[in-house]
Phi, psi and omega in degrees: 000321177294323200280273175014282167311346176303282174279319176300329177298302158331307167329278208292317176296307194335298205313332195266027203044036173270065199303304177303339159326283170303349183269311161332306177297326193288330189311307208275343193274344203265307184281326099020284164238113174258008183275344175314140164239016194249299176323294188315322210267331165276323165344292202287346146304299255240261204310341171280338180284321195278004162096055168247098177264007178294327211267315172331308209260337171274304129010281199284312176322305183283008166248315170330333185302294161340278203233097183277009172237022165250101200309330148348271176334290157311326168312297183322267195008290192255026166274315175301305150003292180310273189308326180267003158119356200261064202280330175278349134306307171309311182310292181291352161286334178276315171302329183286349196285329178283359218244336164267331173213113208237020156252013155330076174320277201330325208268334176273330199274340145288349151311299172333309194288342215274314172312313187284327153321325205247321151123058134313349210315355165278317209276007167321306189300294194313313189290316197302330183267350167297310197292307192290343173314312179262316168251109208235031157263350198280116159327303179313322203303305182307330146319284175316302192311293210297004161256021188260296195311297187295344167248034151251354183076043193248015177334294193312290191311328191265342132332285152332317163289279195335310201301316196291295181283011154277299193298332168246050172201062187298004174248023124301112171308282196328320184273327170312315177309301196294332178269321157298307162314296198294346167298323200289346178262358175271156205251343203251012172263162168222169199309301199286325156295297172308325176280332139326310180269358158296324178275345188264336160302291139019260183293008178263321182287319175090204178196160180262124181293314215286138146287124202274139195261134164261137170257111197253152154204135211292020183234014153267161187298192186235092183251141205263115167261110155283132181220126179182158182266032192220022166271108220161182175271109179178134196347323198269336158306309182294317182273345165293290171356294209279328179290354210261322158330323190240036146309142184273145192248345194269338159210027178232131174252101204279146129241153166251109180270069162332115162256002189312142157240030202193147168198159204222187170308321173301308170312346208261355213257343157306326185291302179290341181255004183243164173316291173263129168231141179246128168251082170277018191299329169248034142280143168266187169311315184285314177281354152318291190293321180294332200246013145291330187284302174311335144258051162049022163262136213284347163233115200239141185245146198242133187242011166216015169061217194271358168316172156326136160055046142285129164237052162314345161297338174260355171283344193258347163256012157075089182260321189232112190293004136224175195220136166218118173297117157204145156102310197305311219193153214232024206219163149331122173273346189103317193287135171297307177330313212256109195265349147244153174239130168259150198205141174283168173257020160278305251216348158233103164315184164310127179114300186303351160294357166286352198249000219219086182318352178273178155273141174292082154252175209238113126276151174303143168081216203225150179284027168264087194241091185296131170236134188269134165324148148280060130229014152332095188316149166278159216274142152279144172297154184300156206290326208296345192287326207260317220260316189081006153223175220244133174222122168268148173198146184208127167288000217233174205294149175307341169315302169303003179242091181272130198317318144304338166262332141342292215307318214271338182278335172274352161311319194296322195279340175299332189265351163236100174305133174105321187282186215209138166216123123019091176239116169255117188200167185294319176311008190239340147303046192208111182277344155298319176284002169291297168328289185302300176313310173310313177313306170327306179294280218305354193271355174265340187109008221245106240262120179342309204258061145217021170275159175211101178236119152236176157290199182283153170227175172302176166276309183331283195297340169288250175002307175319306199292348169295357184300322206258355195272161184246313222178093152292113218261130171287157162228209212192168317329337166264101164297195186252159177206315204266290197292324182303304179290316172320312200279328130343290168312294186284027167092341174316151139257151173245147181222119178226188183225129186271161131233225219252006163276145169305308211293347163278309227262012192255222259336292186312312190293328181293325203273304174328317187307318191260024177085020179230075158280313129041299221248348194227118191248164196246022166210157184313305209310304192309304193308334166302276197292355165277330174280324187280315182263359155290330167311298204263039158253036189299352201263347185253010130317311194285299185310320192311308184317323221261288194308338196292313184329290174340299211270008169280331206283294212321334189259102164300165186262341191289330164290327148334298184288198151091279192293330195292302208307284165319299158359295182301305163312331184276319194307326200270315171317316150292346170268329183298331189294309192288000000 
């Protein structure tokens, strides 16, 4: 009767959004009875919304233990799985779940994603519309599905999904998050349409009117809160880390907020390299916001826009007397609270201060600042010396490759005879989605087997393969920033098209930086035609391999840090002046 009372109470905070509340209650009805297997079952829910996924997972054993035919039970399961990387585990716990209950909604659309983790993507798809099948009201589903769509290359259809769950859940952050990201990969949106749905994000999340008054005193550091779910190995790791190192520690004080639930060397070389490190992942927004005000800090920086894991909620209560967007995300956030966007000024023309409810500030050169792993392979002659022909290739994600850029890369590929090109993303194990894609190519005239697609590899072996590349083709309207620099390092040149969004534009600024603007063209023709005399140029193909490097070594992180440093300084100057 006590565990009973228990978990019903727990019900009732859920209901009012108390997770944590409710997490607490399930602990002690757990400790009460452990033999619950309703208790256990909700638990291991319970610990997964609040981001404990150890306790999630543990949780979830013991109640599969319990009642192994309560399809519940395995869902939690191979949801904590899921998140903490054990995706083929995770899998097989979710067929079962479904496999107990097969009108269980929640369980085919967590499958789906479970599916899409693993680069499944047919049967990703299948689970995800099995899920709206039975409910076509579940807000996950319509998620899960359209980011199943998009690493088939399918953006437009996953728009669409997106549209349907603002409309019947117009107070998903998460999904408002998802539908912003996917403008950026559609070629028929403009600067202004997008920016319209940052402020209609904007307002639903809302804002704190009162302002944090900075205290000030001058003979203390500046102390900088960085916040993001990406210090790790992932684009916003790799270019933050060298910068974030050559901060003057004589008068700057780093913290790091972590949303993260998973962590590898790069985190670990975060941990070591800051003042502060914070694990805000089983925080809410109101506790979050308490403890930067308790460390007095004076600029808190947001490193992820609407990606995964953002806690613009807590930037929309004004955590900090001043808020800044950078490095994460290429767009308006929307938030009144977030009073800067930093952007290099290769990536915001004359104009682009038109698109962005923050103020625009431009650092100079350029904000990409690559440091390569050690393990990062030593550079080989281009492929074209051994082989006698030219292999074009891209690394980036399939979401970015649309039919406009189909059309153009197979021109390219029709004016060089012989050559090949290389598409790599995880979504290309999936030998249907191989297929379809080759289908793409060949409606150009464009003969299969000179399409070349793979899956995933580990990063070391990622790198390698760039071994096999001659002229990484960029794509566009969302150009590479990661993949650009990666392909670069390893002697590659890249050729992209700039236009007039930033999210177009971090290819071009990395190749200005290092002196190839040269390789960044500003209309399709050019881009043809760039492709076409680097191709039929080999000896500076050659000269390219050898040379890129030199000049990558050449773009330091301390000037970066140096101009960020200045940024900061000025922003605070203006509120001390006020």
């Amino acid at each position: 009767m006590e565990v009973d009372r228990l978990i019903n109470e727990a019900r009732e905070d859920f209901s009012r959004g108390n997770y944590k509340r409710a997490l607490n209650i399930l602990v002690k009805a757990c400790k009460v009875e452990p033999g619950h297997d309703i208790a256990q079952t909700n638990l291991s829910y319970l610990a997964y919304l609040n981001g404990d996924i150890a306790l999630a997972i543990s949780a979830g054993k013991i109640a599969v233990s319990l009642n192994p035919d309560r399809a519940e039970a395995h869902m939690n399961l191979g949801n904590a799985l899921r998140v903490q990387g054990d995706v083929e585990e995770a899998i097989q716990c979710l067929q079962t779940a479904v496999a107990k209950n097969s009108q269980l909604a929640e369980a085919w659309s967590n499958l789906n994603i479970a599916y899409l983790d693993h680069g499944e993507i047919k049967l990703a798809i299948n689970a995800g519309k099995q899920a709206l099948l039975l409910n076509n009201r579940l807000i996950h589903a319509y998620n899960n599905l359209a980011l199943t769509l998009q690493q088939a290359g399918d953006a437009i259809t996953a728009r669409q999904l997106l549209k349907i769950a603002i409309d019947l859940e117009p107070g998903s952050m998460f999904t408002h998050d998802n539908y912003l990201m996917n403008l950026q990969y559609l070629t028929n949106v403009n600067s202004r349409e997008i920016l319209n749905s940052s402020i209609r994000f904007g307002q639903i999340l809302g804002h704190n009117t009162n302002q944090h008054n900075r205290v000030l005193n001058k003979n203390k550091k500046i102390r900088i809160g960085y916040v993001s779910a990406d210090f790790r190995c992932h684009p916003v790791g790799f270019f933050l880390l060298p910068v974030l190192l050559e901060h003057d520690r004589n008068r700057f004080e780093i913290f790091i907020y972590g949303n993260q639930q998973v962590s590898d060397n790069i985190t670990q070389q975060f941990k070591a390299g800051v003042d502060y490190w914070r694990n805000i992942s089983n925080s809410s927004d109101e506790e979050v916001l308490e403890t930067i005000k308790g460390d007095r800090i004076d600029i808190l920086v947001d490193l992820s826009g609407h990606t995964a894991g953002n806690r613009l909620g807590v930037f929309a209560l004004r955590a900090a007397p001043v808020q800044v967007s950078w490095l994460g995300y290429f767009a308006s956030t929307g938030l009144t609270n977030m009073d800067y966007l930093l952007l290099s000024e290769d990536q915001a023309p004359a104009g682009s201060e038109n698109f962005f409810t923050e103020k625009l500030y431009r650092l100079p050169g350029c904000q990409f600042c690559y440091q390569a792993p050690a393990y990062a392979p030593n550079l080989k002659d281009s492929p074209h010396c051994s082989r006698g022909y030219i292999t074009f290739g891209t690394f980036n994600n399939i979401a970015k490759i649309n039919g406009e850029v189909i059309a153009l890369w197979s021109n390219i590929l029709k004016s060089i005879p012989d050559s090949v090109l290389v598409l790599k993303w995880k979504s290309f194990k999936d030998s249907e989605l191989q297929e379809v894609f080759s289908q793409k190519f060949t409606r150009y005239g464009i003969d299969q087997r000179r399409i070349k697609m793979r899956g995933y590899s580990p990063h070391e072996s990622l790198l390698e393969e760039y071994q096999d590349i001659d002229i990484a083709l960029d794509t566009f309207p969302f150009s590479g920033a990661l993949t650009t620099c990666e392909a670069l390092w390893m002697g590659v040149p890249v050729i992209t098209l700039y236009q007039q969004r930033p999210v177009s534009r971090q290819s071009f600024s990395i190749l200005k930086s290092i002196g190839l603007e040269e390789l960044a063209a500003r209309t399709p023709e050019d881009y043809l035609d760039t492709a076409i005399s680097l191709a039929q140029n080999q000896d500076k193909l050659s000269f390219l391999r050898q040379d890129i490097r030199q000049r990558m070594v050449n773009n330091k992180a301390k000037s970066l840090a140096v101009n960020l440093e200045e940024a900061f300084k000025q922003m605070l100057n203006l509120i001390d002046a006020n």
